[in-house]
């Protein structure tokens, strides 16, 4: 960014609000990998989690604070001292740390959710910020449901939060109710109603319930907001948050009109998007702006003709700018370790030592089953190493299927359970169901398959299939992902991946192999 560029701070909440998306649950290894990628992407602030929510969240935030260099690391806390202390303990080791505390300021939230008066809420805000400020220099205060709050009261709370030491005041549209011009005016009015506003950065956090989170955030920028809270692929509560890649590319592409820049390395956008999609199991709709499969595809003949003659006839951005890869044939069965390492480097991954060895072994196994290995296959290979990198109780070993038009499908599955091979067979109407029944005979867990989806990783008949499942047990939902050139094997792997997450959370449910 040039010296005279006006900068917008990018606050990424993929690991906090994003992780609140239904069915998403990342382990600490996966969170760390995403945080490292966000740092490479150049975000200014990473909201790493909500430490009071669980021991797992606390540990993951602490690990990110310790290992991820570059961005400010922050954690969320209600104004309760226990929350703030947990957030502090989790981020204190970071070189640049921030505590983010919040309380709701709309009538509906104060009356029904908090059951507090205005005076009580004001006191909670001030005391929360004061405590956080006694621990760290950088304190963000959010007025939850700010957009539905009464402006004079909101301004009073925010003025006092700044007085108590807040360095950033965040004005969320928590329920995604605003429209762009209206939200811009709202931000302007709130800024004008806060006498000490120059002492804090104004931030916005827009939800996408009406599909306007990005537009509302841009309108806020034009009215004085300097920090924008976003998530990769726009994931988050309900319809999600403003999408990081859309905000960044709008600012970049329309710099002449909007006049602001970010410190984001746009060439890392696609990789970040793929990683978040793979690890969360939330696939990207093909027509998603910037990172969707069709975002740069020209279908109509007139468009194709135009692009061939002059790219800018139909392209306002070029795919290389966001790091989209060409997806051409890159490697095959005879490619060596060095060729793999070089190709991965071109894709932005620098792998060495044990990780490279493991990836090379997986690459060779894949090359035995798939002739042409494309860039997308390599990215999947690397991202897949991150999945299930924690101890696995159940490991897929082998599978044998018999199925056809007029016969009952039979599946025999072999799984390692704590280093012992266990085999079970089952019948059903189709091979996936038969396989899942056989796996259930091994694991004996009271689970229910909630959703199943399959997609091809690349083009071509020999493409790998990626299966994503959501499996419920009681109130909990677990995502599982499996990848293979054989789609029944990919289905089995996905189911087993989800079961491993269940028994990691409830280890007492695992049966010893002799009891199976
Ligand atoms: O949507 C919201 O209001 C939030 C706050 C906690 C910032 O996520
Ligand atoms: Zn939110």
Short mmCIF file of C-alpha atoms and ligand atoms in Angstrom, two decimals:
data_model
loop_
_atom_site.label_atom_id
_atom_site.label_comp_id
_atom_site.label_asym_id
_atom_site.label_seq_id
_atom_site.Cartn_x
_atom_site.Cartn_y
_atom_site.Cartn_z
CA UNK A 1 0.00 0.00 0.00
CA UNK A 2 1.36 3.50 -0.82
CA UNK A 3 1.98 5.99 1.93
CA UNK A 4 -0.90 8.24 0.91
CA UNK A 5 -3.48 5.45 0.58
CA UNK A 6 -6.27 5.68 3.11
CA UNK A 7 -6.27 2.37 4.90
CA UNK A 8 -9.14 0.18 5.98
CA UNK A 9 -8.34 -2.32 8.72
CA UNK A 10 -9.53 -5.83 7.96
CA UNK A 11 -10.76 -7.60 11.10
CA UNK A 12 -11.29 -11.27 10.33
CA UNK A 13 -13.81 -13.22 12.39
CA UNK A 14 -13.81 -16.50 10.43
CA UNK A 15 -12.60 -18.35 13.52
CA UNK A 16 -15.17 -16.80 15.87
CA UNK A 17 -18.41 -15.68 14.16
CA UNK A 18 -17.57 -17.92 11.19
CA UNK A 19 -17.15 -20.92 13.43
CA UNK A 20 -20.64 -20.21 14.81
CA UNK A 21 -22.09 -21.33 11.44
CA UNK A 22 -24.39 -24.32 11.98
CA UNK A 23 -22.51 -27.63 11.77
CA UNK A 24 -19.04 -26.04 11.76
CA UNK A 25 -16.60 -27.15 14.40
CA UNK A 26 -12.88 -26.80 13.86
CA UNK A 27 -10.22 -28.50 15.95
CA UNK A 28 -7.23 -26.54 17.19
CA UNK A 29 -4.95 -27.83 14.40
CA UNK A 30 -7.44 -26.64 11.79
CA UNK A 31 -7.92 -23.26 13.49
CA UNK A 32 -4.18 -22.75 13.62
CA UNK A 33 -3.82 -23.57 9.92
CA UNK A 34 -6.53 -21.05 9.03
CA UNK A 35 -4.96 -18.39 11.29
CA UNK A 36 -1.56 -18.93 9.61
CA UNK A 37 -3.21 -18.51 6.23
CA UNK A 38 -5.00 -15.33 7.39
CA UNK A 39 -1.65 -13.93 8.44
CA UNK A 40 -0.25 -14.74 4.98
CA UNK A 41 -3.31 -13.07 3.47
CA UNK A 42 -2.42 -9.92 5.41
CA UNK A 43 -5.47 -9.37 7.62
CA UNK A 44 -4.89 -6.76 10.32
CA UNK A 45 -6.75 -8.45 13.16
CA UNK A 46 -7.67 -12.10 13.75
CA UNK A 47 -10.57 -12.77 16.10
CA UNK A 48 -9.42 -16.23 17.14
CA UNK A 49 -12.38 -17.35 19.26
CA UNK A 50 -14.53 -16.95 22.35
CA UNK A 51 -12.35 -18.41 25.12
CA UNK A 52 -15.00 -18.60 27.84
CA UNK A 53 -17.18 -20.80 25.57
CA UNK A 54 -15.11 -23.96 26.06
CA UNK A 55 -11.71 -25.24 27.11
CA UNK A 56 -11.09 -26.22 23.48
CA UNK A 57 -11.76 -22.68 22.27
CA UNK A 58 -9.54 -21.24 24.99
CA UNK A 59 -6.63 -23.53 24.04
CA UNK A 60 -7.03 -22.83 20.32
CA UNK A 61 -6.95 -19.04 20.88
CA UNK A 62 -3.92 -19.40 23.12
CA UNK A 63 -2.12 -21.47 20.50
CA UNK A 64 -2.88 -18.95 17.76
CA UNK A 65 -1.71 -16.10 20.04
CA UNK A 66 1.55 -17.94 20.58
CA UNK A 67 2.27 -19.13 17.06
CA UNK A 68 0.76 -16.69 14.58
CA UNK A 69 2.90 -13.65 13.86
CA UNK A 70 1.82 -10.46 12.13
CA UNK A 71 -1.82 -9.61 12.86
CA UNK A 72 -3.27 -8.42 16.16
CA UNK A 73 -4.85 -11.42 17.91
CA UNK A 74 -8.11 -10.77 19.68
CA UNK A 75 -10.70 -12.84 21.53
CA UNK A 76 -14.34 -12.18 22.34
CA UNK A 77 -15.72 -11.66 25.85
CA UNK A 78 -19.04 -10.54 27.29
CA UNK A 79 -18.60 -7.77 29.87
CA UNK A 80 -18.57 -10.35 32.65
CA UNK A 81 -15.16 -10.28 34.43
CA UNK A 82 -14.83 -14.08 34.03
CA UNK A 83 -15.16 -13.73 30.24
CA UNK A 84 -12.69 -10.86 30.09
CA UNK A 85 -10.11 -12.69 32.20
CA UNK A 86 -10.44 -15.79 30.00
CA UNK A 87 -9.97 -13.68 26.86
CA UNK A 88 -6.95 -11.99 28.43
CA UNK A 89 -5.35 -15.28 29.50
CA UNK A 90 -5.84 -16.63 25.99
CA UNK A 91 -4.36 -13.67 24.05
CA UNK A 92 -1.78 -12.32 26.48
CA UNK A 93 1.13 -14.18 24.88
CA UNK A 94 0.49 -12.57 21.47
CA UNK A 95 2.90 -9.86 20.39
CA UNK A 96 -0.07 -7.65 19.47
CA UNK A 97 -3.10 -8.44 21.58
CA UNK A 98 -6.63 -7.02 21.87
CA UNK A 99 -9.64 -7.84 24.06
CA UNK A 100 -13.03 -7.52 22.34
CA UNK A 101 -15.89 -7.08 24.78
CA UNK A 102 -19.56 -6.55 24.01
CA UNK A 103 -23.02 -5.96 25.41
CA UNK A 104 -26.34 -5.44 23.63
CA UNK A 105 -27.82 -1.92 23.46
CA UNK A 106 -31.14 -2.39 21.62
CA UNK A 107 -34.38 -2.24 23.65
CA UNK A 108 -35.39 -5.71 22.54
CA UNK A 109 -32.10 -7.29 23.62
CA UNK A 110 -31.88 -5.34 26.89
CA UNK A 111 -35.46 -6.09 27.89
CA UNK A 112 -35.86 -9.73 26.84
CA UNK A 113 -32.38 -11.21 26.64
CA UNK A 114 -30.38 -9.32 29.25
CA UNK A 115 -33.31 -8.22 31.45
CA UNK A 116 -31.35 -5.08 32.29
CA UNK A 117 -32.15 -1.37 32.38
CA UNK A 118 -30.29 1.17 30.26
CA UNK A 119 -28.30 2.33 33.30
CA UNK A 120 -27.28 -1.23 34.10
CA UNK A 121 -26.16 -1.86 30.51
CA UNK A 122 -24.13 1.36 30.48
CA UNK A 123 -22.45 0.29 33.71
CA UNK A 124 -21.70 -3.17 32.28
CA UNK A 125 -20.10 -1.60 29.20
CA UNK A 126 -17.94 0.84 31.18
CA UNK A 127 -16.82 -1.71 33.76
CA UNK A 128 -16.07 -4.30 31.09
CA UNK A 129 -13.96 -1.88 29.07
CA UNK A 130 -12.19 -0.61 32.21
CA UNK A 131 -11.24 -4.12 33.29
CA UNK A 132 -10.03 -5.01 29.77
CA UNK A 133 -8.03 -1.78 29.61
CA UNK A 134 -6.31 -2.61 32.90
CA UNK A 135 -5.01 -5.76 31.17
CA UNK A 136 -4.21 -4.68 27.59
CA UNK A 137 -3.83 -1.43 25.68
CA UNK A 138 -5.98 -2.29 22.73
CA UNK A 139 -9.66 -2.76 23.66
CA UNK A 140 -12.58 -3.10 21.28
CA UNK A 141 -16.11 -2.49 22.48
CA UNK A 142 -19.13 -3.72 20.50
CA UNK A 143 -22.69 -2.55 21.07
CA UNK A 144 -24.51 -5.69 20.00
CA UNK A 145 -27.60 -5.04 17.83
CA UNK A 146 -26.40 -1.44 17.50
CA UNK A 147 -28.38 -0.80 14.33
CA UNK A 148 -31.67 -1.45 16.15
CA UNK A 149 -30.61 0.66 19.14
CA UNK A 150 -31.84 4.17 19.81
CA UNK A 151 -29.13 6.54 18.52
CA UNK A 152 -28.85 8.89 21.56
CA UNK A 153 -28.54 5.94 23.96
CA UNK A 154 -26.07 4.15 21.67
CA UNK A 155 -23.96 7.32 21.47
CA UNK A 156 -23.98 7.66 25.25
CA UNK A 157 -22.76 4.07 25.71
CA UNK A 158 -20.08 4.42 23.04
CA UNK A 159 -18.88 7.79 24.41
CA UNK A 160 -18.48 6.26 27.86
CA UNK A 161 -16.78 3.16 26.43
CA UNK A 162 -14.19 5.43 24.76
CA UNK A 163 -13.76 7.37 27.99
CA UNK A 164 -13.15 4.05 29.79
CA UNK A 165 -10.36 3.24 27.32
CA UNK A 166 -11.86 1.59 24.22
CA UNK A 167 -9.57 2.07 21.20
CA UNK A 168 -12.09 0.63 18.74
CA UNK A 169 -15.87 0.98 18.87
CA UNK A 170 -17.80 -1.50 16.81
CA UNK A 171 -21.30 -0.82 15.49
CA UNK A 172 -22.82 -4.14 14.41
CA UNK A 173 -25.90 -4.81 12.36
CA UNK A 174 -26.29 -8.03 14.31
CA UNK A 175 -29.45 -9.24 12.59
CA UNK A 176 -28.67 -8.01 9.06
CA UNK A 177 -31.61 -5.59 8.98
CA UNK A 178 -29.99 -2.48 7.49
CA UNK A 179 -29.98 -1.28 3.90
CA UNK A 180 -26.91 0.46 2.43
CA UNK A 181 -27.82 4.17 2.29
CA UNK A 182 -29.61 3.91 5.62
CA UNK A 183 -26.65 2.20 7.31
CA UNK A 184 -24.27 4.85 5.98
CA UNK A 185 -26.46 7.60 7.42
CA UNK A 186 -26.69 5.69 10.68
CA UNK A 187 -22.88 5.48 10.98
CA UNK A 188 -22.58 9.18 10.19
CA UNK A 189 -25.19 10.10 12.82
CA UNK A 190 -23.57 7.91 15.48
CA UNK A 191 -20.14 9.38 14.78
CA UNK A 192 -21.54 12.90 15.03
CA UNK A 193 -23.19 12.03 18.35
CA UNK A 194 -19.96 10.93 20.05
CA UNK A 195 -17.87 13.92 21.21
CA UNK A 196 -14.67 11.90 21.81
CA UNK A 197 -14.94 9.90 18.54
CA UNK A 198 -11.48 10.99 17.36
CA UNK A 199 -9.94 8.84 20.12
CA UNK A 200 -11.25 5.57 18.64
CA UNK A 201 -11.42 3.71 15.36
CA UNK A 202 -14.98 3.16 14.14
CA UNK A 203 -15.70 -0.42 13.12
CA UNK A 204 -18.73 -2.15 11.60
CA UNK A 205 -19.82 -5.78 11.69
CA UNK A 206 -22.62 -6.56 9.24
CA UNK A 207 -24.64 -9.75 8.99
CA UNK A 208 -26.03 -10.91 5.69
CA UNK A 209 -29.64 -11.84 6.45
CA UNK A 210 -30.95 -9.67 3.61
CA UNK A 211 -27.86 -10.19 1.45
CA UNK A 212 -26.58 -6.66 2.07
CA UNK A 213 -23.66 -7.17 4.46
CA UNK A 214 -20.99 -6.19 1.91
CA UNK A 215 -22.95 -3.21 0.56
CA UNK A 216 -23.69 -2.00 4.09
CA UNK A 217 -20.02 -2.28 5.06
CA UNK A 218 -18.93 -0.27 2.01
CA UNK A 219 -21.53 2.37 2.78
CA UNK A 220 -20.16 2.53 6.33
CA UNK A 221 -16.65 3.10 4.96
CA UNK A 222 -17.92 6.06 2.95
CA UNK A 223 -19.31 7.43 6.19
CA UNK A 224 -16.25 7.11 8.35
CA UNK A 225 -15.83 3.45 9.38
CA UNK A 226 -12.18 2.41 9.22
CA UNK A 227 -12.34 -1.18 10.46
CA UNK A 228 -14.53 -3.75 8.71
CA UNK A 229 -15.35 -7.08 10.31
CA UNK A 230 -15.51 -9.90 7.79
CA UNK A 231 -15.24 -13.66 7.35
CA UNK A 232 -13.71 -15.69 4.56
CA UNK A 233 -16.47 -16.91 2.18
CA UNK A 234 -18.86 -14.79 4.25
CA UNK A 235 -19.48 -17.58 6.76
CA UNK A 236 -21.00 -16.85 10.17
CA UNK A 237 -24.20 -16.93 12.21
CA UNK A 238 -27.30 -17.64 10.07
CA UNK A 239 -26.73 -16.07 6.61
CA UNK A 240 -23.19 -15.15 7.66
CA UNK A 241 -21.00 -12.06 7.84
CA UNK A 242 -19.72 -9.69 5.18
CA UNK A 243 -17.44 -11.67 2.90
CA UNK A 244 -13.76 -10.78 3.21
CA UNK A 245 -12.93 -11.43 -0.43
CA UNK A 246 -15.86 -9.35 -1.71
CA UNK A 247 -15.04 -6.31 0.45
CA UNK A 248 -11.36 -6.49 -0.41
CA UNK A 249 -11.90 -6.85 -4.14
CA UNK A 250 -14.59 -4.14 -4.19
CA UNK A 251 -12.14 -1.74 -2.53
CA UNK A 252 -9.37 -2.84 -4.87
CA UNK A 253 -11.33 -2.81 -8.13
CA UNK A 254 -13.31 0.35 -7.37
CA UNK A 255 -10.45 2.24 -5.72
CA UNK A 256 -11.05 5.20 -8.03
CA UNK A 257 -14.57 5.63 -6.69
CA UNK A 258 -14.29 4.39 -3.10
CA UNK A 259 -10.79 5.76 -2.45
CA UNK A 260 -9.62 3.27 0.20
CA UNK A 261 -7.13 0.42 0.26
CA UNK A 262 -6.42 -2.58 2.46
CA UNK A 263 -3.17 -4.34 3.28
CA UNK A 264 -4.50 -7.65 1.88
CA UNK A 265 -2.41 -9.69 -0.52
CA UNK A 266 -5.22 -10.39 -3.00
CA UNK A 267 -3.31 -13.30 -4.55
CA UNK A 268 -3.92 -15.28 -1.35
CA UNK A 269 -7.72 -14.85 -1.51
CA UNK A 270 -8.53 -17.99 -3.46
CA UNK A 271 -6.25 -20.20 -1.37
CA UNK A 272 -7.77 -18.82 1.85
CA UNK A 273 -11.25 -19.44 0.52
CA UNK A 274 -10.45 -23.04 -0.46
CA UNK A 275 -8.85 -23.80 2.86
CA UNK A 276 -11.79 -22.44 4.85
CA UNK A 277 -14.25 -24.30 2.66
CA UNK A 278 -12.36 -27.58 2.98
CA UNK A 279 -11.86 -27.38 6.73
CA UNK A 280 -15.35 -26.16 7.59
CA UNK A 281 -17.12 -28.42 5.07
CA UNK A 282 -19.07 -25.39 3.82
CA UNK A 283 -18.93 -25.55 0.07
CA UNK A 284 -18.82 -22.43 -2.06
CA UNK A 285 -21.77 -21.81 -4.37
CA UNK A 286 -20.56 -21.81 -8.01
CA UNK A 287 -21.79 -18.26 -8.65
CA UNK A 288 -20.22 -16.84 -5.46
CA UNK A 289 -18.49 -13.55 -6.30
CA UNK A 290 -14.66 -13.63 -6.46
CA UNK A 291 -14.05 -17.26 -5.42
CA UNK A 292 -16.95 -19.27 -6.92
CA UNK A 293 -16.20 -21.80 -9.66
CA UNK A 294 -18.07 -19.66 -12.20
CA UNK A 295 -16.83 -16.27 -11.04
CA UNK A 296 -14.56 -15.96 -14.08
CA UNK A 297 -16.26 -18.43 -16.46
CA UNK A 298 -17.72 -16.99 -19.65
CA UNK A 299 -20.45 -19.17 -21.08
CA UNK A 300 -22.24 -17.14 -23.75
CA UNK A 301 -20.58 -17.11 -27.16
CA UNK A 302 -20.73 -13.32 -27.38
CA UNK A 303 -18.95 -13.04 -24.05
CA UNK A 304 -16.29 -15.60 -24.97
CA UNK A 305 -15.68 -13.82 -28.24
CA UNK A 306 -15.37 -10.48 -26.45
CA UNK A 307 -12.93 -11.82 -23.85
CA UNK A 308 -10.74 -13.39 -26.54
CA UNK A 309 -10.55 -10.07 -28.37
CA UNK A 310 -10.11 -7.93 -25.28
CA UNK A 311 -10.31 -9.35 -21.77
CA UNK A 312 -11.75 -6.20 -20.26
CA UNK A 313 -14.89 -6.41 -22.39
CA UNK A 314 -16.41 -8.73 -19.80
CA UNK A 315 -13.82 -8.98 -17.00
CA UNK A 316 -13.47 -6.29 -14.36
CA UNK A 317 -10.87 -8.33 -12.43
CA UNK A 318 -8.53 -11.01 -13.58
CA UNK A 319 -8.46 -14.43 -11.95
CA UNK A 320 -4.69 -14.32 -11.32
CA UNK A 321 -5.22 -11.24 -9.17
CA UNK A 322 -7.20 -13.29 -6.65
CA UNK A 323 -4.87 -16.27 -6.95
CA UNK A 324 -7.12 -18.52 -9.03
CA UNK A 325 -5.07 -21.30 -10.49
CA UNK A 326 -5.20 -22.57 -14.05
CA UNK A 327 -6.07 -26.15 -13.06
CA UNK A 328 -3.98 -27.73 -15.78
CA UNK A 329 -2.31 -31.13 -15.84
CA UNK A 330 0.71 -30.74 -13.64
CA UNK A 331 2.06 -34.02 -12.36
CA UNK A 332 1.69 -37.77 -12.81
CA UNK A 333 2.82 -41.14 -11.55
CA UNK A 334 6.44 -40.62 -12.56
CA UNK A 335 6.87 -37.20 -11.00
CA UNK A 336 9.39 -37.10 -8.18
CA UNK A 337 9.49 -35.42 -4.80
CA UNK A 338 11.32 -32.38 -6.18
CA UNK A 339 8.75 -31.83 -8.93
CA UNK A 340 5.98 -32.04 -6.34
CA UNK A 341 7.75 -29.59 -4.05
CA UNK A 342 8.29 -27.14 -6.92
CA UNK A 343 4.69 -27.31 -8.09
CA UNK A 344 3.45 -26.80 -4.54
CA UNK A 345 5.73 -23.79 -4.27
CA UNK A 346 4.13 -22.32 -7.39
CA UNK A 347 0.79 -22.77 -5.66
CA UNK A 348 2.12 -20.95 -2.60
CA UNK A 349 2.86 -23.90 -0.28
CA UNK A 350 6.41 -24.33 0.99
CA UNK A 351 6.56 -27.89 2.29
CA UNK A 352 9.66 -29.48 3.74
CA UNK A 353 10.83 -32.42 5.89
CA UNK A 354 8.20 -34.71 7.39
CA UNK A 355 5.23 -32.81 5.95
CA UNK A 356 6.69 -33.02 2.44
CA UNK A 357 7.42 -36.75 2.90
CA UNK A 358 3.87 -37.43 4.03
CA UNK A 359 2.40 -35.37 1.20
CA UNK A 360 4.64 -37.16 -1.30
CA UNK A 361 3.46 -40.56 -0.03
CA UNK A 362 -0.17 -39.46 -0.41
CA UNK A 363 0.62 -38.04 -3.83
CA UNK A 364 2.05 -41.38 -4.99
CA UNK A 365 -0.99 -43.25 -3.69
CA UNK A 366 -3.23 -40.87 -5.58
CA UNK A 367 -1.12 -41.07 -8.75
CA UNK A 368 -1.55 -44.86 -8.71
CA UNK A 369 -5.30 -44.37 -8.97
CA UNK A 370 -5.54 -41.16 -11.02
CA UNK A 371 -3.44 -40.58 -14.12
CA UNK A 372 -3.40 -36.80 -14.27
CA UNK A 373 -2.85 -34.88 -11.07
CA UNK A 374 -4.13 -31.31 -11.42
CA UNK A 375 -3.43 -28.23 -9.30
CA UNK A 376 -6.77 -28.64 -7.50
CA UNK A 377 -5.81 -32.22 -6.56
CA UNK A 378 -2.57 -30.95 -5.05
CA UNK A 379 -4.33 -28.24 -3.03
CA UNK A 380 -6.77 -30.86 -1.72
CA UNK A 381 -3.86 -33.14 -0.85
CA UNK A 382 -2.20 -30.44 1.24
CA UNK A 383 -5.40 -29.21 2.91
CA UNK A 384 -6.42 -32.80 3.64
CA UNK A 385 -3.26 -33.31 5.69
CA UNK A 386 -4.74 -30.80 8.11
CA UNK A 387 -7.96 -32.74 8.54
CA UNK A 388 -8.00 -35.27 11.28
CA UNK A 389 -4.39 -34.55 12.14
CA UNK A 390 -5.33 -35.28 15.73
CA UNK A 391 -5.41 -38.86 16.99
CA UNK A 392 -7.89 -41.02 15.08
CA UNK A 393 -9.78 -43.73 16.95
CA UNK A 394 -11.31 -45.19 13.79
CA UNK A 395 -9.16 -45.48 10.67
CA UNK A 396 -10.54 -46.56 7.32
CA UNK A 397 -8.72 -49.68 6.09
CA UNK A 398 -10.59 -51.32 3.22
CA UNK A 399 -13.93 -51.76 1.56
CA UNK A 400 -15.62 -54.30 -0.67
CA UNK A 401 -18.89 -53.61 -2.40
CA UNK A 402 -21.39 -55.63 -4.35
CA UNK A 403 -24.20 -53.67 -5.91
CA UNK A 404 -26.22 -53.48 -9.10
CA UNK A 405 -29.60 -52.78 -10.61
CA UNK A 406 -31.50 -55.83 -9.43
CA UNK A 407 -29.58 -56.92 -6.37
CA UNK A 408 -29.39 -55.79 -2.77
CA UNK A 409 -26.20 -53.81 -2.15
CA UNK A 410 -23.73 -55.40 0.26
CA UNK A 411 -20.77 -53.67 1.79
CA UNK A 412 -17.94 -55.11 3.84
CA UNK A 413 -15.88 -52.49 5.66
CA UNK A 414 -12.58 -52.96 7.46
CA UNK A 415 -11.62 -50.35 10.05
CA UNK A 416 -8.75 -50.09 12.50
CA UNK A 417 -10.08 -49.44 15.98
CA UNK A 418 -7.26 -48.61 18.35
CA UNK A 419 -4.80 -50.56 16.16
CA UNK A 420 -6.99 -53.65 15.77
CA UNK A 421 -8.66 -54.51 12.50
CA UNK A 422 -12.44 -54.88 12.79
CA UNK A 423 -14.60 -55.97 9.84
CA UNK A 424 -18.35 -55.77 9.45
CA UNK A 425 -20.77 -56.29 6.59
CA UNK A 426 -24.24 -54.91 5.93
CA UNK A 427 -26.91 -54.85 3.23
CA UNK A 428 -29.15 -52.02 2.04
CA UNK A 429 -30.87 -50.57 -1.00
CA UNK A 430 -27.69 -48.84 -2.21
CA UNK A 431 -23.94 -49.09 -1.64
CA UNK A 432 -23.56 -45.89 0.44
CA UNK A 433 -26.29 -46.91 2.86
CA UNK A 434 -24.86 -50.45 3.12
CA UNK A 435 -21.42 -49.00 3.84
CA UNK A 436 -22.77 -46.63 6.50
CA UNK A 437 -24.64 -49.49 8.15
CA UNK A 438 -21.45 -51.57 8.25
CA UNK A 439 -19.53 -48.65 9.79
CA UNK A 440 -22.29 -48.18 12.38
CA UNK A 441 -21.98 -51.88 13.32
CA UNK A 442 -18.33 -51.23 14.11
CA UNK A 443 -18.73 -47.96 15.99
CA UNK A 444 -22.08 -48.63 17.71
CA UNK A 445 -22.79 -44.93 18.20
CA UNK A 446 -26.34 -43.48 18.36
CA UNK A 447 -25.84 -41.24 15.34
CA UNK A 448 -28.05 -39.95 12.55
CA UNK A 449 -26.94 -38.88 9.09
CA UNK A 450 -28.32 -35.36 8.60
CA UNK A 451 -26.87 -34.46 5.22
CA UNK A 452 -24.73 -35.92 2.49
CA UNK A 453 -23.25 -34.17 -0.52
CA UNK A 454 -20.75 -35.14 -3.15
CA UNK A 455 -18.83 -33.09 -5.69
CA UNK A 456 -16.00 -33.61 -8.13
CA UNK A 457 -12.72 -31.92 -7.18
CA UNK A 458 -11.67 -31.36 -10.80
CA UNK A 459 -13.02 -31.89 -14.26
CA UNK A 460 -12.63 -35.25 -16.02
CA UNK A 461 -14.00 -38.76 -15.56
CA UNK A 462 -11.14 -39.69 -13.26
CA UNK A 463 -11.83 -36.77 -10.88
CA UNK A 464 -11.70 -37.38 -7.15
CA UNK A 465 -15.03 -37.22 -5.35
CA UNK A 466 -15.29 -35.09 -2.23
CA UNK A 467 -18.02 -36.16 0.17
CA UNK A 468 -19.25 -33.91 2.98
CA UNK A 469 -21.58 -35.33 5.63
CA UNK A 470 -23.23 -33.88 8.69
CA UNK A 471 -23.92 -36.41 11.41
CA UNK A 472 -25.91 -35.64 14.54
CA UNK A 473 -25.75 -37.17 17.97
CA UNK A 474 -28.25 -35.65 20.37
CA UNK A 475 -28.00 -31.88 20.02
CA UNK A 476 -24.53 -31.92 18.44
CA UNK A 477 -23.82 -31.89 14.73
CA UNK A 478 -20.46 -33.02 13.37
CA UNK A 479 -19.09 -32.51 9.88
CA UNK A 480 -17.08 -35.21 8.15
CA UNK A 481 -15.19 -35.04 4.89
CA UNK A 482 -13.75 -37.76 2.68
CA UNK A 483 -11.84 -37.72 -0.57
CA UNK A 484 -11.13 -40.52 -3.03
CA UNK A 485 -11.29 -41.46 -6.68
CA UNK A 486 -13.79 -44.10 -5.51
CA UNK A 487 -16.92 -42.31 -4.34
CA UNK A 488 -18.06 -45.10 -2.00
CA UNK A 489 -14.65 -44.98 -0.35
CA UNK A 490 -14.93 -41.17 -0.12
CA UNK A 491 -18.36 -41.66 1.48
CA UNK A 492 -16.94 -44.12 4.02
CA UNK A 493 -14.03 -41.83 4.84
CA UNK A 494 -16.36 -38.87 5.37
CA UNK A 495 -18.58 -40.84 7.77
CA UNK A 496 -15.58 -42.17 9.69
CA UNK A 497 -14.13 -38.65 9.86
CA UNK A 498 -17.35 -37.41 11.51
CA UNK A 499 -17.41 -40.38 13.93
CA UNK A 500 -13.85 -39.56 14.99
CA UNK A 501 -14.96 -36.05 15.90
CA UNK A 502 -17.80 -37.48 17.98
CA UNK A 503 -15.58 -39.82 19.98
CA UNK A 504 -12.99 -37.09 20.43
CA UNK A 505 -15.72 -35.09 22.15
CA UNK A 506 -17.25 -38.09 23.94
CA UNK A 507 -14.35 -40.56 24.44
CA UNK A 508 -16.41 -42.62 26.90
CA UNK A 509 -18.54 -43.83 23.98
CA UNK A 510 -15.76 -45.78 22.27
CA UNK A 511 -16.12 -49.54 22.59
CA UNK A 512 -12.98 -51.64 22.93
CA UNK A 513 -12.48 -53.83 19.80
CA UNK A 514 -13.17 -57.02 21.81
CA UNK A 515 -16.60 -55.66 22.74
CA UNK A 516 -17.60 -54.79 19.22
O1 LIG B 1 -23.19 -9.90 15.43
C1 LIG B 1 -22.73 -9.34 16.44
O2 LIG B 1 -23.25 -8.37 16.97
C2 LIG B 1 -21.52 -9.92 17.02
C3 LIG B 1 -20.88 -9.15 18.12
C4 LIG B 1 -20.44 -10.03 19.23
C5 LIG B 1 -19.76 -8.32 17.57
O3 LIG B 1 -21.04 -10.93 16.55
ZN1 LIG B 2 -21.83 -11.31 14.48
#
